[in-house]
Structures are given as C-alpha cells and as structure tokens.
C-alpha cells in the first residue's frame, strides 16, 4: 500500500487513485452501516474525497484517515438532514400506523396485540452475524425517512438531541416520540424477519 | 389485569426515559407497570439491547466486510480524476472552502 505521507509524499492531487487505494475501503466500511445502500455510500465517499481535495487544510500525514472520516461523518449527517427536510410532511408525524398496530385494546387498556417474543441470542453472536445486519439494514431502510434520519443521527451518529431537533424542525418531545416509533418498527421488523424465522 | 399504565403508554415511557429522567410520578407508574407486566419488561430489554448493538455496530466497522471491488474502485478513481482535472470542479486554492463537509452540499 502506498499510503501518502508514510514514505516520501506521493501527491494525491496528481493521482487520486493512491487515495482511493489507501482509504476507499475504510471509508466505504464506515458509510455502509449508516446509509444501508452501496450507491449512497459510494456517493458520500466520493463527496468526501472531493471535499478533501479542495480543502485548504489538505493533509498528507498519518492522521489523514481520521480527517477523512470526520469529513465523511459530516457528509452522512448532511445526507440525513437533507432526506428529513425533503420528506417533511405537514402533520405527517402525528400518528404511526405501525406503532398503533402493535397494540390492541384489552380490558379497557392498550395491551400488546402480540407480546414481544423471546430473543435467545447473545450480543456477540449477533454482532458477528452478517445476515442479521443485512436484515437490520433492510428494516432501517423501511422506516419512514424522518424516523430513519432521527434514528441514525441520534442513535448512530450521537448527534446531540437539540441539534437533531433543529435539523428535523421538531420539538424535543417529537424527537423521542419519533425515536420510540423507529425502535418500535425496528424491533417488530427484526422479530418478524430474524428472531422468528 | 387492570393496570395504571397501558402497555402502549409504558412502551412510550421506556423511550422517553432513554432521553431524559422521567418526572417522579411517571417513573413510579412505569416501574410499577414493568413489575407486573412481563411483555413490557421484555420489550424494554429488547430495545435497550438494540441500542447497545447498534452503537457497537457503527463503532466496530471491522465487523462489516466491505471490499472495494474493481468496478467500485474504478468508478471512484474516474470521478475523482475528472473532478481533479476540471479547473472549476477541483480547484486547489480557492481559499474560501475552509470547512469541507461542514455545510450541506447541494448535489
Ligand atoms: Zn405492559
């Protein structure tokens, strides 16, 4: 691997291929679990390289990977902010049919329509199971886009709650309700597609 | 069984408690509900477990096997070379682009 900066300085600007070889796979690996589909991930990696090429504080040192990842992280957050804005619907966040379908009136109170099943798998097994994460990402991709944006920004990117509220133009209460619905849907989706099959 | 809090409300309170401390009365109501309702206890442990897994998933990228296949590599390289060769697209010394990726980029 000819990592720029490690041995002399092959200038990345004269041939971006060295960059793609040095960091492409790592950046894609970072983007994939967050955005789910390969094409979006590739686009974001592409934008990251382009922004880095144009940057004044261009670096060719050992911290280059970290620097690129931080640019990529911003690109990912921007992507979800854009998605959330594009798909904003007036009043569209008021109810969630999937959340509602989880519960059924039972003796005057909303009980579980179908109680959560037993998940008999430990964390380590799930972490290492590729098929589980494929299903997880397919479930994440099936969320309404504002719920997905809230979930990714808050739960995956650790963006502060206030910032996510600004991005999605919602109140703090709306945010946790949205996260709640996202979890409800993810849990039900995983249970149906992974834990009971 | 008649409960003070419905399962639907309890599930919601579980989510709220993840974002901030619940007021005393609601915390009491939730804890009481969890004490008597095994379905909600299970729900709670599942969503907490899911949070834990997701956090690890994004922080341990080694778990995701991503290979840069030759097509993908070529696409990335071609587009970068193109942008790099175009004076308007890939200028090196614009001087005003000091926050790469910091602001929303319109495609
Ligand atoms: Zn319950």
PDB file of N, CA, C and O and ligand atoms in Angstrom, chain A residues 112, chain B residues 3 5-8 10 33 37-41, ligand 1:
ATOM      1  N   UNK A 112     -50.446  -5.315  24.375  1.00  0.00           N
ATOM      2  CA  UNK A 112     -49.753  -5.766  23.183  1.00  0.00           C
ATOM      3  C   UNK A 112     -50.683  -6.606  22.320  1.00  0.00           C
ATOM      4  O   UNK A 112     -51.335  -7.520  22.818  1.00  0.00           O
TER       5      UNK A 112
ATOM      6  N   UNK B   3     -54.302  -2.147  34.775  1.00  0.00           N
ATOM      7  CA  UNK B   3     -53.061  -1.505  35.199  1.00  0.00           C
ATOM      8  C   UNK B   3     -53.211   0.000  35.116  1.00  0.00           C
ATOM      9  O   UNK B   3     -54.008   0.513  34.351  1.00  0.00           O
ATOM     10  N   UNK B   5     -51.049   2.047  33.952  1.00  0.00           N
ATOM     11  CA  UNK B   5     -50.494   2.491  32.688  1.00  0.00           C
ATOM     12  C   UNK B   5     -50.727   1.387  31.667  1.00  0.00           C
ATOM     13  O   UNK B   5     -50.524   0.223  31.972  1.00  0.00           O
ATOM     14  N   UNK B   6     -51.144   1.761  30.461  1.00  0.00           N
ATOM     15  CA  UNK B   6     -51.312   0.724  29.446  1.00  0.00           C
ATOM     16  C   UNK B   6     -49.941   0.339  28.893  1.00  0.00           C
ATOM     17  O   UNK B   6     -48.963   1.068  29.047  1.00  0.00           O
ATOM     18  N   UNK B   7     -49.895  -0.817  28.230  1.00  0.00           N
ATOM     19  CA  UNK B   7     -48.620  -1.252  27.650  1.00  0.00           C
ATOM     20  C   UNK B   7     -48.144  -0.241  26.607  1.00  0.00           C
ATOM     21  O   UNK B   7     -46.951   0.020  26.468  1.00  0.00           O
ATOM     22  N   UNK B   8     -49.091   0.327  25.883  1.00  0.00           N
ATOM     23  CA  UNK B   8     -48.718   1.312  24.868  1.00  0.00           C
ATOM     24  C   UNK B   8     -48.039   2.516  25.505  1.00  0.00           C
ATOM     25  O   UNK B   8     -47.008   2.996  25.031  1.00  0.00           O
ATOM     26  N   UNK B  10     -46.630   2.498  28.450  1.00  0.00           N
ATOM     27  CA  UNK B  10     -45.393   2.052  29.092  1.00  0.00           C
ATOM     28  C   UNK B  10     -44.241   2.000  28.076  1.00  0.00           C
ATOM     29  O   UNK B  10     -43.131   2.439  28.359  1.00  0.00           O
ATOM     30  N   UNK B  33     -45.606  -0.662  36.357  1.00  0.00           N
ATOM     31  CA  UNK B  33     -46.089  -1.426  35.203  1.00  0.00           C
ATOM     32  C   UNK B  33     -45.097  -2.544  34.849  1.00  0.00           C
ATOM     33  O   UNK B  33     -45.488  -3.685  34.610  1.00  0.00           O
ATOM     34  N   UNK B  37     -45.778  -6.520  34.426  1.00  0.00           N
ATOM     35  CA  UNK B  37     -46.020  -6.877  33.026  1.00  0.00           C
ATOM     36  C   UNK B  37     -44.749  -7.427  32.375  1.00  0.00           C
ATOM     37  O   UNK B  37     -43.821  -6.688  32.059  1.00  0.00           O
ATOM     38  N   UNK B  38     -44.729  -8.733  32.136  1.00  0.00           N
ATOM     39  CA  UNK B  38     -43.515  -9.346  31.598  1.00  0.00           C
ATOM     40  C   UNK B  38     -43.309  -8.976  30.136  1.00  0.00           C
ATOM     41  O   UNK B  38     -42.177  -8.896  29.664  1.00  0.00           O
ATOM     42  N   UNK B  39     -44.408  -8.726  29.401  1.00  0.00           N
ATOM     43  CA  UNK B  39     -44.273  -8.358  27.979  1.00  0.00           C
ATOM     44  C   UNK B  39     -43.513  -7.044  27.844  1.00  0.00           C
ATOM     45  O   UNK B  39     -42.612  -6.912  27.017  1.00  0.00           O
ATOM     46  N   UNK B  40     -43.858  -6.058  28.682  1.00  0.00           N
ATOM     47  CA  UNK B  40     -43.167  -4.775  28.619  1.00  0.00           C
ATOM     48  C   UNK B  40     -41.742  -4.875  29.147  1.00  0.00           C
ATOM     49  O   UNK B  40     -40.856  -4.176  28.668  1.00  0.00           O
ATOM     50  N   UNK B  41     -41.526  -5.749  30.118  1.00  0.00           N
ATOM     51  CA  UNK B  41     -40.139  -5.961  30.581  1.00  0.00           C
ATOM     52  C   UNK B  41     -39.290  -6.484  29.431  1.00  0.00           C
ATOM     53  O   UNK B  41     -38.175  -6.052  29.202  1.00  0.00           O
TER      54      UNK B  41
HETATM   55 ZN1  LIG C   1     -47.194  -3.925  29.613  1.00  0.00          ZN
END
